[in-house]
CSV table of C-alpha atoms and ligand atoms in Angstrom, one decimal:
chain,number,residue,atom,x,y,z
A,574,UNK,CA,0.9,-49.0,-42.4
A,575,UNK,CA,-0.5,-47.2,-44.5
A,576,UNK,CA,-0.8,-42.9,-44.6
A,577,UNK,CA,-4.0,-42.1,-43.5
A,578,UNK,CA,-3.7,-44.4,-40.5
A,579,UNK,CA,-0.5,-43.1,-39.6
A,580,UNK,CA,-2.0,-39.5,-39.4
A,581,UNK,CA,-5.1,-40.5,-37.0
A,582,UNK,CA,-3.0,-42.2,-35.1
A,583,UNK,CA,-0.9,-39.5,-34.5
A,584,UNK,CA,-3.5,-36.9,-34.3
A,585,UNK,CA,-5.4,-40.1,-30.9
A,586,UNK,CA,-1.9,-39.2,-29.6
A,587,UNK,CA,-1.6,-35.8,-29.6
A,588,UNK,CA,-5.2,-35.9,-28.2
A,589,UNK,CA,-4.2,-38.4,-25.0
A,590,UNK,CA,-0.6,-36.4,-24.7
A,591,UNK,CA,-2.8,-33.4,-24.0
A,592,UNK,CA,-5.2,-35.4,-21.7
A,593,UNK,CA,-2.1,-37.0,-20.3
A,594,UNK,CA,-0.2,-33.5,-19.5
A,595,UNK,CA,-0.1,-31.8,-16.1
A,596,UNK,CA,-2.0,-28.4,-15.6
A,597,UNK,CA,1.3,-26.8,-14.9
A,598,UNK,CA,2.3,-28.4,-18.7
A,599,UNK,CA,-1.4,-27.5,-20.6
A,600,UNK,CA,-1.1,-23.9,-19.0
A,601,UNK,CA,2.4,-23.2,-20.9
A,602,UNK,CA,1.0,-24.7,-24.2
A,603,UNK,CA,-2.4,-22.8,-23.6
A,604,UNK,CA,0.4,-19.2,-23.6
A,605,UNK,CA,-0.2,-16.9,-26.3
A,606,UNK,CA,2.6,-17.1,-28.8
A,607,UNK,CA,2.7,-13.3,-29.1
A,608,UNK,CA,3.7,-13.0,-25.2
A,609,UNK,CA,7.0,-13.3,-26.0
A,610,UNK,CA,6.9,-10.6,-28.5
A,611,UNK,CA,4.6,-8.0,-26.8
A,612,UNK,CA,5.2,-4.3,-27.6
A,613,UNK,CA,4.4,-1.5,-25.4
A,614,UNK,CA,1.8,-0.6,-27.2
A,615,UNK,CA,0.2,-3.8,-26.4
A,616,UNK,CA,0.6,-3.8,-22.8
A,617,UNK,CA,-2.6,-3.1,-20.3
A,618,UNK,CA,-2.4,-2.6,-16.9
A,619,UNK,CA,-5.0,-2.8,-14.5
A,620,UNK,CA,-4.6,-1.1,-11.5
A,621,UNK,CA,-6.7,-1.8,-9.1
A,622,UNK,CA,-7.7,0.2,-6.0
A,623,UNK,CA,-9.2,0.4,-2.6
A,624,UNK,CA,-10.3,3.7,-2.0
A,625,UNK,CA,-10.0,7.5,-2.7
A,626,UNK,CA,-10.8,8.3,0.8
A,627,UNK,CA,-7.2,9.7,1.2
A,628,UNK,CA,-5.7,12.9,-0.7
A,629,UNK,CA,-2.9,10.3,-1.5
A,630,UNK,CA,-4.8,7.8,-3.5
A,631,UNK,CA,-6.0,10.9,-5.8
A,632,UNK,CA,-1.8,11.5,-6.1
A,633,UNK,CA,-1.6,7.7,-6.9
A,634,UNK,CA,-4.1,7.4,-9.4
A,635,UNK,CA,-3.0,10.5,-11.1
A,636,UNK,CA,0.4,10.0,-11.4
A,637,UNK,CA,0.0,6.2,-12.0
A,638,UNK,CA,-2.3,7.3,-15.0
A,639,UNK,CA,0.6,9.5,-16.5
A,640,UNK,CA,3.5,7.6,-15.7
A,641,UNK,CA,1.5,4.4,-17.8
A,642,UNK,CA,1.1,7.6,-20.6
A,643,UNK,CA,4.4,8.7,-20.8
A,644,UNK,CA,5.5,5.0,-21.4
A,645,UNK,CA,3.3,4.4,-24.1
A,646,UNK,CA,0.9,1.4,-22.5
A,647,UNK,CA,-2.8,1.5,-21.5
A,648,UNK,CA,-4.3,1.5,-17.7
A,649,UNK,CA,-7.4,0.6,-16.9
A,650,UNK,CA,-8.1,2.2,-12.6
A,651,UNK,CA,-10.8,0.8,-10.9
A,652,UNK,CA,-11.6,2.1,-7.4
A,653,UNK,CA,-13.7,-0.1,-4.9
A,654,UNK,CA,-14.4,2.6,-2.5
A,655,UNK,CA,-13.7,-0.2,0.9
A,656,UNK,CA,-15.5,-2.7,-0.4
A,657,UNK,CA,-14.1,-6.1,-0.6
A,658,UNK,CA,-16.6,-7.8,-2.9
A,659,UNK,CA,-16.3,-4.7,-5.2
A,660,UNK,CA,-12.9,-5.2,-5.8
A,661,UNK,CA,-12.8,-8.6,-6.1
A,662,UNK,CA,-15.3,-8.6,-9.0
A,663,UNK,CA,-13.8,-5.2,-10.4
A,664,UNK,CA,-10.5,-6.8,-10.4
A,665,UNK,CA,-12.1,-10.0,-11.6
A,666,UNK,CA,-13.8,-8.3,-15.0
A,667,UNK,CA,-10.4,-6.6,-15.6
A,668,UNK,CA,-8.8,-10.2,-15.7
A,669,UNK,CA,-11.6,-11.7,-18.2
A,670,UNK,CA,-11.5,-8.8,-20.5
A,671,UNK,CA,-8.2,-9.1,-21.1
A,672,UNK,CA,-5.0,-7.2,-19.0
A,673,UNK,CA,-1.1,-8.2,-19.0
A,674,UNK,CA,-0.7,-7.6,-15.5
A,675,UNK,CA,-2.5,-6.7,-12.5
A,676,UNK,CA,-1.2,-4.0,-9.9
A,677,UNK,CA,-3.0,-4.0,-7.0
A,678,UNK,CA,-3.8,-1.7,-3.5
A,679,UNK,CA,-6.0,-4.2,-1.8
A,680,UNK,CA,-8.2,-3.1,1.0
A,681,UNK,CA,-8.2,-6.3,2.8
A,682,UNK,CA,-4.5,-8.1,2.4
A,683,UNK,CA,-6.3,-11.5,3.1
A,684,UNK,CA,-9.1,-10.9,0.9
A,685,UNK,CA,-7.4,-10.6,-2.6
A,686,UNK,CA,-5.3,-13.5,-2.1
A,687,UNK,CA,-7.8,-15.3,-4.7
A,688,UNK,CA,-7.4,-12.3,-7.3
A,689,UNK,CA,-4.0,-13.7,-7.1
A,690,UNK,CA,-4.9,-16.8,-8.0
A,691,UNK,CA,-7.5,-16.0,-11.0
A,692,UNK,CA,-5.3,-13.9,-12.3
A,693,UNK,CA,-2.4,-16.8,-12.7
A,694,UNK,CA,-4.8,-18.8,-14.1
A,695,UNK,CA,-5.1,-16.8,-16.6
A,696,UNK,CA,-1.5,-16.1,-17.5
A,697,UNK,CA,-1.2,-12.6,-15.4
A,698,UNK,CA,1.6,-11.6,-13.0
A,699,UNK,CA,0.2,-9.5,-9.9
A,700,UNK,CA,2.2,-6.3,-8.1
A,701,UNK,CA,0.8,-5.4,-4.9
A,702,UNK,CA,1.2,-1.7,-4.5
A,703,UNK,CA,1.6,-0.2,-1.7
A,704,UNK,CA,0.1,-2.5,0.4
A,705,UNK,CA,0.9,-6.4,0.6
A,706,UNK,CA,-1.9,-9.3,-0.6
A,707,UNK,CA,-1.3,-11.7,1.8
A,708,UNK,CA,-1.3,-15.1,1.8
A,709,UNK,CA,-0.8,-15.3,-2.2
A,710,UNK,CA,1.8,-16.4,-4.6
A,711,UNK,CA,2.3,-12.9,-5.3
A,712,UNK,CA,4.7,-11.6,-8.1
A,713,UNK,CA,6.1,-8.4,-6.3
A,714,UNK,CA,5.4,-6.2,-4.0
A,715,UNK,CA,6.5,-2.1,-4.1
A,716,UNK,CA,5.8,0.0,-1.5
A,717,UNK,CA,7.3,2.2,1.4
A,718,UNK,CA,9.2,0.6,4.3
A,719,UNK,CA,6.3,0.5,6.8
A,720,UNK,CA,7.7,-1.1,9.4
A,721,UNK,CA,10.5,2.1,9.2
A,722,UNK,CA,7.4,4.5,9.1
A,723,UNK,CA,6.7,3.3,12.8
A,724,UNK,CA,9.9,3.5,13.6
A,725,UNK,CA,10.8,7.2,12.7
A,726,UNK,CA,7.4,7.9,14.0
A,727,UNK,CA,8.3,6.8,17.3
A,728,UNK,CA,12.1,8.0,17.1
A,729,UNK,CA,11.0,11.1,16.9
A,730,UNK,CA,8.0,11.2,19.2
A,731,UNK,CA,10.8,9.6,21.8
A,732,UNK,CA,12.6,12.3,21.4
A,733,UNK,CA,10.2,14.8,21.8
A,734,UNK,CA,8.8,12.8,25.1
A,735,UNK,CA,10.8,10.1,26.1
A,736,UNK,CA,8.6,9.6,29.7
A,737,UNK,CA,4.4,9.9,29.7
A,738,UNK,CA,0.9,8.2,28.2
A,739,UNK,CA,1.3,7.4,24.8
A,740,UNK,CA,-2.2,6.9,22.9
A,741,UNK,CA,-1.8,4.6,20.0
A,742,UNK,CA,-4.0,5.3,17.1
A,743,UNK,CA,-3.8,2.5,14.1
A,744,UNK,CA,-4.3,1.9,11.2
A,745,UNK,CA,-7.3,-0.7,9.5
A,746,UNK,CA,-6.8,-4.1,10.9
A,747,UNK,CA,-7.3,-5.2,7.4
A,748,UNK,CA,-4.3,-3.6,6.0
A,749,UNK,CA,-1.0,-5.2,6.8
A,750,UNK,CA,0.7,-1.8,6.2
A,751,UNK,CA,-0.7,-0.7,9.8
A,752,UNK,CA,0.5,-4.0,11.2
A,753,UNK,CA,4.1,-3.1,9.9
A,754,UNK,CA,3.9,0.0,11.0
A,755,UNK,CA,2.5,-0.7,14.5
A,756,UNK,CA,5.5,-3.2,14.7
A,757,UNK,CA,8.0,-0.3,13.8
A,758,UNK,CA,6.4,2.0,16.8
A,759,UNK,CA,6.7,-0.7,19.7
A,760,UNK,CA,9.9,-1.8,18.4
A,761,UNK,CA,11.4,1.3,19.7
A,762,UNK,CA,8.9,2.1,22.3
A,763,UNK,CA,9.8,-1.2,23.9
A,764,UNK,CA,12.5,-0.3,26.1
A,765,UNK,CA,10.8,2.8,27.3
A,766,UNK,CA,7.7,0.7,28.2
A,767,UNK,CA,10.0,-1.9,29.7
A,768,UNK,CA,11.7,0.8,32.3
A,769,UNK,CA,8.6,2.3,32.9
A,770,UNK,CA,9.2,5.5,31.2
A,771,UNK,CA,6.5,5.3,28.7
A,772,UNK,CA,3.0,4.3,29.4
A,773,UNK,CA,0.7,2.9,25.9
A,774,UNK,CA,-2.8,4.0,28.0
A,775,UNK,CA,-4.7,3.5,24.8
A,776,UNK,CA,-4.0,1.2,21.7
A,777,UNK,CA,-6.5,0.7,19.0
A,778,UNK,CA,-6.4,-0.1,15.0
A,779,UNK,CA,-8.7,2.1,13.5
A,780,UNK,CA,-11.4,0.4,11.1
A,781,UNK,CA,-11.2,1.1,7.2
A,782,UNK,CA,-8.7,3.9,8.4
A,783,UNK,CA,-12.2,6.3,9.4
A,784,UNK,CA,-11.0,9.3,11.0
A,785,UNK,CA,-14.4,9.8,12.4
A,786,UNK,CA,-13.4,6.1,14.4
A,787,UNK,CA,-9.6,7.8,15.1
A,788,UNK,CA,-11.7,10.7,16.3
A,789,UNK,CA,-14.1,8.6,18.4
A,790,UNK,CA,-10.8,6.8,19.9
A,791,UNK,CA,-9.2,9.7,20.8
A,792,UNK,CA,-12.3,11.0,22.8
A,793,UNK,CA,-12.4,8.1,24.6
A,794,UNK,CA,-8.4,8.0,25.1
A,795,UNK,CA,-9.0,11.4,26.7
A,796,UNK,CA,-11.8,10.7,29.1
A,797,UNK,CA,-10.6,7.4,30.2
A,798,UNK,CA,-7.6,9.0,30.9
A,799,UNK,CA,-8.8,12.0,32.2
A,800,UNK,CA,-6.9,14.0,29.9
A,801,UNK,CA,-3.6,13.1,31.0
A,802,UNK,CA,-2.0,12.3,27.5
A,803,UNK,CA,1.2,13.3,26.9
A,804,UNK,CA,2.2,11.9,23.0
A,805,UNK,CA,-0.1,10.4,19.9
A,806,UNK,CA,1.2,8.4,17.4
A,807,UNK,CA,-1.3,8.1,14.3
A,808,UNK,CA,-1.4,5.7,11.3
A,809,UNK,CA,-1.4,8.6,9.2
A,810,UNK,CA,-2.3,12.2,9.0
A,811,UNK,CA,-6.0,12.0,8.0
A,812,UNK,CA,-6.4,10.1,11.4
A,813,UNK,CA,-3.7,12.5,13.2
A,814,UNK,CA,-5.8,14.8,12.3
A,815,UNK,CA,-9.4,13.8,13.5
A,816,UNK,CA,-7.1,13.3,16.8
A,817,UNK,CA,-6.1,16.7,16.7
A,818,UNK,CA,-9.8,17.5,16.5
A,819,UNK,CA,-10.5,15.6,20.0
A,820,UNK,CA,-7.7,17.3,21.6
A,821,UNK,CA,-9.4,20.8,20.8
A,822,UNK,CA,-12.5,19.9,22.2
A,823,UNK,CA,-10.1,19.9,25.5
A,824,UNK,CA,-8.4,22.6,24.5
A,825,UNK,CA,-5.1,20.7,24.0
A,826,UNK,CA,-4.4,20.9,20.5
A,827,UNK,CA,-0.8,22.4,20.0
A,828,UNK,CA,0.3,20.9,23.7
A,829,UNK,CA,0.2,17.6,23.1
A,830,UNK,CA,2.8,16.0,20.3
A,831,UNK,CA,1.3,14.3,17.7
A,832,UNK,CA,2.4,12.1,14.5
A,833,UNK,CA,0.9,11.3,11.4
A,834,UNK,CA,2.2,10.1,7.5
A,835,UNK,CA,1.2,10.6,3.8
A,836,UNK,CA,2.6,14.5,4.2
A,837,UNK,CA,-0.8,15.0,3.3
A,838,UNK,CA,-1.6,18.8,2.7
A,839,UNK,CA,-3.7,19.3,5.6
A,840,UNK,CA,-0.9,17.8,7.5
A,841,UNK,CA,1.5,19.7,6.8
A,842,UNK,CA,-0.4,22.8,7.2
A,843,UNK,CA,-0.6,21.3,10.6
A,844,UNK,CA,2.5,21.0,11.1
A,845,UNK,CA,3.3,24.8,9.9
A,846,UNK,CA,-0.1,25.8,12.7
A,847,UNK,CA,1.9,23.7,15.5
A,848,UNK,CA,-1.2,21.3,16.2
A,849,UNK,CA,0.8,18.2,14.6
A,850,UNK,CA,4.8,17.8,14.8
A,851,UNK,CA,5.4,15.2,12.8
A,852,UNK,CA,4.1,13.7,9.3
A,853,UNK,CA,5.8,10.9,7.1
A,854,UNK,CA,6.8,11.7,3.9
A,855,UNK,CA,6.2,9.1,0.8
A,856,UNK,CA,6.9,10.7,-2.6
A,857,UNK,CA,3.6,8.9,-4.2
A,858,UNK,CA,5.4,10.4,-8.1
A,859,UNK,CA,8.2,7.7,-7.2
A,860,UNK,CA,6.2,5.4,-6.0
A,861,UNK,CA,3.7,5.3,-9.4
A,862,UNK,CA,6.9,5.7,-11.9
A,863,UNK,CA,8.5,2.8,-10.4
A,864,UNK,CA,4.9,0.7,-10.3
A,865,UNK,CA,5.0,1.7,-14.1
A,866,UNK,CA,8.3,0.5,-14.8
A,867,UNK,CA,8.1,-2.6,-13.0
A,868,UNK,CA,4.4,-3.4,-13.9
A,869,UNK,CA,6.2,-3.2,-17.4
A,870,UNK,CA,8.9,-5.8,-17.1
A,871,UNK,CA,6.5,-8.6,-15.3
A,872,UNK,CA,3.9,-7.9,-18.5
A,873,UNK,CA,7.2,-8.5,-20.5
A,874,UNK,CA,8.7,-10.9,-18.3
A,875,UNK,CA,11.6,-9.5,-17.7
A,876,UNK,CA,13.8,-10.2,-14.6
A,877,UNK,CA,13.6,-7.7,-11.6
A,878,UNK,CA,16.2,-7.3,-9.5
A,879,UNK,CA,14.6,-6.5,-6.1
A,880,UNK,CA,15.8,-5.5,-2.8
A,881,UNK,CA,14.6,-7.9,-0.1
A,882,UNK,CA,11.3,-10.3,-0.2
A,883,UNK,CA,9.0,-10.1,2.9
A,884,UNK,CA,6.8,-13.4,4.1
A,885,UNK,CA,3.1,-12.9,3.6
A,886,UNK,CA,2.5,-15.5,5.1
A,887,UNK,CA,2.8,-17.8,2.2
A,888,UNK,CA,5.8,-17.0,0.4
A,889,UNK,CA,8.7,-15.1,0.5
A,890,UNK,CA,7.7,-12.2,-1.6
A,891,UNK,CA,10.0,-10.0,-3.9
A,892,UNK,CA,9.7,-6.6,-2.6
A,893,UNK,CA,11.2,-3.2,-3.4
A,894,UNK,CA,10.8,-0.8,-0.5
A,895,UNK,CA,11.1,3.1,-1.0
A,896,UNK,CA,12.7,5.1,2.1
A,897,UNK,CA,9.8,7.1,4.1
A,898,UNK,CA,11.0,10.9,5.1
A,899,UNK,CA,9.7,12.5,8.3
A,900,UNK,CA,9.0,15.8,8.1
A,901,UNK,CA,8.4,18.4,10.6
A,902,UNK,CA,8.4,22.1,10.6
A,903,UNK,CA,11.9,22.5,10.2
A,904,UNK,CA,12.5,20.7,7.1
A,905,UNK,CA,8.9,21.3,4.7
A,906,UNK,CA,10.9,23.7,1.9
A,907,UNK,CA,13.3,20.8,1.7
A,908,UNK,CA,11.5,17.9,1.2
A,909,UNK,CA,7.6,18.8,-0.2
A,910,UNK,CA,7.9,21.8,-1.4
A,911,UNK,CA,11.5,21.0,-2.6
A,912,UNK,CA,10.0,17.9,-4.4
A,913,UNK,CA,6.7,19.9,-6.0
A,914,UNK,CA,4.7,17.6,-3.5
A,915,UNK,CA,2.5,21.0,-2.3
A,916,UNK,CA,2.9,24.2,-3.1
A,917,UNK,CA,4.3,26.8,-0.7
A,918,UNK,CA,1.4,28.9,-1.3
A,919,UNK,CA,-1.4,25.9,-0.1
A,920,UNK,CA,1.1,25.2,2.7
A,921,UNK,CA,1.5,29.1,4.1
A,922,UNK,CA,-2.0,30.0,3.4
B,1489,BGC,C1,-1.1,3.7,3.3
B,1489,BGC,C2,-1.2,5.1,3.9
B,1489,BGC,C3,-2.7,5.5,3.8
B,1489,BGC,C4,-3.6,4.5,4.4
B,1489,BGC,C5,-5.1,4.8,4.3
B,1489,BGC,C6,-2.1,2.8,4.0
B,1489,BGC,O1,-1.9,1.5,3.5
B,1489,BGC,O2,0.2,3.3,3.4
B,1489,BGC,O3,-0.4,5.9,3.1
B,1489,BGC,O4,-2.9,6.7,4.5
B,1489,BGC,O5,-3.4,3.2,3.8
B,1489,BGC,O6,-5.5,4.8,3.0
């Protein structure tokens, strides 16, 4: 045989082993040898997000933008604003120009299950923040125990009134965090609603989170009812609050217990006024450091040792959930003030 036949023949078989290989096989070959070897300084992350519509996501954003800063690797934020087909193609550009990993809030969980997707086609690891993708291979999930925000929610507002008419107030429909949540509040309601003490007269998910839609529920809560509410459970304090509004227009702001989360400022000044008793307290600086840190390691592909995985309905998912505190008047200078969350002057204006 002579050289130059040995070399094409070599070169038809490298050609038909390519042909020949799996996906799964071509997609490690296709790798960029410099993964291995990436530097901080080469790392992008794009984080992409719902909405601003909540002081929290401002928080979020903020100190997600910082944390990535202080660790020496680029962010690129993109905010879709509610919109589904937004984010999709935000996230979508991201992925084409070139990122190392994705971290996203989705607004619908089912909706960015094919961001998922797209993005491990091309060689990117996905962290849902905050709220879970669902039904998606995805890479990890950090957030807040939700299902434990329902259930301090509803510890507390037990406590406060363990026999009346409970209005239920929601979260979006399209956000599994309110389903987790909502399964934390009748978890412990259950019993009461079983012996009769507790009555859920009204029980609605609020769409996109609107507090105008909260506020619209509430009114209607209250007329169906004929005013005789005696506890409100919120999906978070931007809703909470729009309820509070309804209850004014009756004059029962103040009498009637309500609950929120987020500790968002308005909240809490709430919470000092006596209109809302209870908030949920999720330090978002945690929450962004350790999105940082762990976006970090899956660009790198490092391990991560996680606490727990939840099902999203496809797999299993590695998750790390952060402890939620409730906060109420008695403990604010402990907790956000304590933590530089608010101010005490913006709180005690
Ligand atoms: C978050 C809440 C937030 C809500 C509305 C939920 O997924 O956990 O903190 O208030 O979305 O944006």
């Amino acid at each position: 045989m002579n050289k130059r036949f040995t070399l094409l023949s070599a070169w038809v078989m490298t050609i038909l082993l390519i042909a020949c290989t799996p996906d799964e096989q071509i997609k490690e070959v296709a790798l960029p040898p410099e993964a291995e070897s990436k530097s901080l300084e080469d790392i992008k992350i794009g984080f992409s997000m719902d909405t601003l519509q909540e002081d929290r996501w401002f928080k979020d954003r903020e100190l997600f933008v910082e944390a990535a800063e202080k660790a020496g690797v680029e962010v690129e934020v993109t905010v879709a604003n509610g919109d589904d087909v937004k984010q999709v193609w935000q996230t979508e550009k991201m992925i084409s120009e070139g990122i190392d990993v994705l971290v996203v809030v989705p607004h619908n969980a089912e909706s960015m299950a094919a961001i998922v997707e797209r993005a491990h086609d091309a060689g990117i690891k996905v962290l849902s923040y905050d709220r879970l993708v669902r039904n998606a291979e995805v890479d990890l999930y950090l957030s807040y125990d939700n299902e434990q925000v329902g259930i301090l929610q509803a510890t507390v507002m037990t406590e406060l009134v363990p026999e009346g008419n409970y209005v239920y107030l929601g979260g979006a429909e399209t956000d599994y965090n309110a389903h987790l949540m909502k399964q934390g509040v009748f978890k412990v309601l259950k019993p009461y609603i079983d012996k009769g003490d507790i009555t859920v007269v009204f029980n609605q998910w609020t769409k996109d989170w609107v507090p105008e839609v909260a506020k619209a529920n509430m009114e209607t809560a209250l007329e169906v009812n004929h005013q005789q509410i005696d506890a409100v459970i919120a999906g978070n304090d931007a809703t909470a609050g729009a309820a509070i509004e309804a209850l004014a227009a009756y004059d029962l702001a103040g009498s009637i217990p309500v609950a929120g989360q987020d500790a968002d400022l308005a909240g809490v000044q709430r919470i000092v006024n006596g209109t809302q008793n209870l908030t949920m307290y999720k330090s978002i600086d945690d929450l962004s450091e350790r999105a940082v840190e762990l976006a970090i390691k899956l660009a790198l592909n490092e391990e991560i040792q996680e606490d727990r995985t939840i099902n999203n309905g496809k797999i299993n998912v590695p998750s790390i959930l952060l402890p939620p505190v409730p906060v109420d008047r008695t403990n604010i200078k402990e907790t956000v003030i304590a933590d530089g969350f608010h101010q005490k002057k913006d709180i005690y204006q």
